[in-house]
Amino acid sequence: MKPENEFGVALGKVLRAVRLQKRLTLGQIYNIYKIPHTTIGNWENNRTSPNFESLYKLASVYGVRVSFIISMAENELKRNKLDDSDAKKGS
């Protein structure tokens, strides 16, 4: 499913950041859980969003809880809104 809101965009950023922090390649994730690298790339680049089952699998691979990923995405969304607000004030 395509991200239809700002949260989906923030989620994609977080998924990529956590994967890179864990030093995992898309190929390694495929080898562990058989999630195609194109699918994960689509999630990370906001073309589509993972369903809960897929998000749970990724969290398991990354060694974090789904709630951690969601809270990080919420924080990213808040940060983006603050940045937008600051940019408007500076105009």
PDB file of C-alpha atoms in Angstrom:
ATOM      1  CA  MET A   1       0.000   0.000   0.000  1.00  0.00           C
ATOM      2  CA  LYS A   2       1.223   3.487  -0.863  1.00  0.00           C
ATOM      3  CA  PRO A   3       1.905   5.804   2.068  1.00  0.00           C
ATOM      4  CA  GLU A   4      -0.921   8.308   1.940  1.00  0.00           C
ATOM      5  CA  ASN A   5       0.187  10.473   4.809  1.00  0.00           C
ATOM      6  CA  GLU A   6       3.201  12.065   6.391  1.00  0.00           C
ATOM      7  CA  PHE A   7       3.548   9.222   8.893  1.00  0.00           C
ATOM      8  CA  GLY A   8       4.217   6.781   6.045  1.00  0.00           C
ATOM      9  CA  VAL A   9       7.028   9.001   4.798  1.00  0.00           C
ATOM     10  CA  ALA A  10       8.523   9.242   8.291  1.00  0.00           C
ATOM     11  CA  LEU A  11       8.253   5.458   8.652  1.00  0.00           C
ATOM     12  CA  GLY A  12      10.274   4.938   5.476  1.00  0.00           C
ATOM     13  CA  LYS A  13      13.061   7.177   6.806  1.00  0.00           C
ATOM     14  CA  VAL A  14      13.128   5.303  10.100  1.00  0.00           C
ATOM     15  CA  LEU A  15      13.204   1.876   8.466  1.00  0.00           C
ATOM     16  CA  ARG A  16      16.221   2.896   6.406  1.00  0.00           C
ATOM     17  CA  ALA A  17      17.987   4.523   9.352  1.00  0.00           C
ATOM     18  CA  VAL A  18      17.529   1.478  11.600  1.00  0.00           C
ATOM     19  CA  ARG A  19      18.701  -0.910   8.871  1.00  0.00           C
ATOM     20  CA  LEU A  20      21.816   1.166   8.252  1.00  0.00           C
ATOM     21  CA  GLN A  21      22.487   1.505  11.980  1.00  0.00           C
ATOM     22  CA  LYS A  22      22.357  -2.297  12.262  1.00  0.00           C
ATOM     23  CA  ARG A  23      24.710  -2.471   9.250  1.00  0.00           C
ATOM     24  CA  LEU A  24      22.389  -4.742   7.313  1.00  0.00           C
ATOM     25  CA  THR A  25      22.114  -4.855   3.547  1.00  0.00           C
ATOM     26  CA  LEU A  26      18.903  -5.492   1.679  1.00  0.00           C
ATOM     27  CA  GLY A  27      20.422  -8.789   0.541  1.00  0.00           C
ATOM     28  CA  GLN A  28      21.072  -9.903   4.105  1.00  0.00           C
ATOM     29  CA  ILE A  29      17.468  -9.213   5.056  1.00  0.00           C
ATOM     30  CA  TYR A  30      16.317 -11.252   2.065  1.00  0.00           C
ATOM     31  CA  ASN A  31      18.504 -14.157   3.167  1.00  0.00           C
ATOM     32  CA  ILE A  32      17.020 -14.066   6.679  1.00  0.00           C
ATOM     33  CA  TYR A  33      13.314 -13.494   5.994  1.00  0.00           C
ATOM     34  CA  LYS A  34      12.916 -13.744   2.233  1.00  0.00           C
ATOM     35  CA  ILE A  35      11.588 -10.200   1.966  1.00  0.00           C
ATOM     36  CA  PRO A  36      12.701  -9.057  -1.500  1.00  0.00           C
ATOM     37  CA  HIS A  37      15.145  -6.158  -1.522  1.00  0.00           C
ATOM     38  CA  THR A  38      12.879  -4.290  -3.932  1.00  0.00           C
ATOM     39  CA  THR A  39      10.039  -4.481  -1.408  1.00  0.00           C
ATOM     40  CA  ILE A  40      12.170  -3.085   1.409  1.00  0.00           C
ATOM     41  CA  GLY A  41      13.547  -0.444  -0.929  1.00  0.00           C
ATOM     42  CA  ASN A  42       9.982   0.579  -1.782  1.00  0.00           C
ATOM     43  CA  TRP A  43       9.183   0.904   1.929  1.00  0.00           C
ATOM     44  CA  GLU A  44      12.307   2.933   2.630  1.00  0.00           C
ATOM     45  CA  ASN A  45      11.706   5.208  -0.377  1.00  0.00           C
ATOM     46  CA  ASN A  46       8.032   5.772   0.463  1.00  0.00           C
ATOM     47  CA  ARG A  47       6.633   4.072  -2.608  1.00  0.00           C
ATOM     48  CA  THR A  48       4.693   1.620  -0.415  1.00  0.00           C
ATOM     49  CA  SER A  49       4.302   0.911   3.315  1.00  0.00           C
ATOM     50  CA  PRO A  50       4.697  -2.417   5.085  1.00  0.00           C
ATOM     51  CA  ASN A  51       1.737  -4.157   6.649  1.00  0.00           C
ATOM     52  CA  PHE A  52       1.978  -5.027  10.341  1.00  0.00           C
ATOM     53  CA  GLU A  53       3.252  -8.565   9.730  1.00  0.00           C
ATOM     54  CA  SER A  54       6.087  -7.273   7.547  1.00  0.00           C
ATOM     55  CA  LEU A  55       6.884  -4.519  10.030  1.00  0.00           C
ATOM     56  CA  TYR A  56       7.040  -7.156  12.768  1.00  0.00           C
ATOM     57  CA  LYS A  57       9.452  -9.262  10.681  1.00  0.00           C
ATOM     58  CA  LEU A  58      11.698  -6.251  10.066  1.00  0.00           C
ATOM     59  CA  ALA A  59      11.671  -5.301  13.735  1.00  0.00           C
ATOM     60  CA  SER A  60      12.692  -8.868  14.555  1.00  0.00           C
ATOM     61  CA  VAL A  61      15.539  -8.778  12.029  1.00  0.00           C
ATOM     62  CA  TYR A  62      16.682  -5.398  13.390  1.00  0.00           C
ATOM     63  CA  GLY A  63      16.476  -6.583  16.998  1.00  0.00           C
ATOM     64  CA  VAL A  64      13.991  -3.896  18.046  1.00  0.00           C
ATOM     65  CA  ARG A  65      10.303  -3.761  18.940  1.00  0.00           C
ATOM     66  CA  VAL A  66       7.651  -2.556  16.535  1.00  0.00           C
ATOM     67  CA  SER A  67       6.767   0.081  19.124  1.00  0.00           C
ATOM     68  CA  PHE A  68      10.333   1.431  18.860  1.00  0.00           C
ATOM     69  CA  ILE A  69      10.018   1.832  15.088  1.00  0.00           C
ATOM     70  CA  ILE A  70       6.617   3.492  15.410  1.00  0.00           C
ATOM     71  CA  SER A  71       7.771   5.889  18.133  1.00  0.00           C
ATOM     72  CA  MET A  72      10.833   6.817  16.066  1.00  0.00           C
ATOM     73  CA  ALA A  73       8.568   7.522  13.082  1.00  0.00           C
ATOM     74  CA  GLU A  74       6.310   9.660  15.280  1.00  0.00           C
ATOM     75  CA  ASN A  75       9.358  11.601  16.492  1.00  0.00           C
ATOM     76  CA  GLU A  76      10.520  12.069  12.888  1.00  0.00           C
ATOM     77  CA  LEU A  77       7.081  13.355  11.943  1.00  0.00           C
ATOM     78  CA  LYS A  78       7.088  15.839  14.859  1.00  0.00           C
ATOM     79  CA  ARG A  79      10.588  16.993  13.928  1.00  0.00           C
ATOM     80  CA  ASN A  80       9.498  17.550  10.316  1.00  0.00           C
ATOM     81  CA  LYS A  81       6.493  19.586  11.434  1.00  0.00           C
ATOM     82  CA  LEU A  82       8.712  21.719  13.697  1.00  0.00           C
ATOM     83  CA  ASP A  83      11.169  22.262  10.852  1.00  0.00           C
ATOM     84  CA  ASP A  84       8.312  23.307   8.553  1.00  0.00           C
ATOM     85  CA  SER A  85       6.979  25.683  11.205  1.00  0.00           C
ATOM     86  CA  ASP A  86      10.434  27.236  11.729  1.00  0.00           C
ATOM     87  CA  ALA A  87      10.900  27.641   7.977  1.00  0.00           C
ATOM     88  CA  LYS A  88       7.586  29.497   7.692  1.00  0.00           C
ATOM     89  CA  LYS A  89       8.554  31.832  10.554  1.00  0.00           C
ATOM     90  CA  GLY A  90      11.851  32.635   8.871  1.00  0.00           C
ATOM     91  CA  SER A  91      10.159  33.588   5.588  1.00  0.00           C
TER      92      SER A  91
END
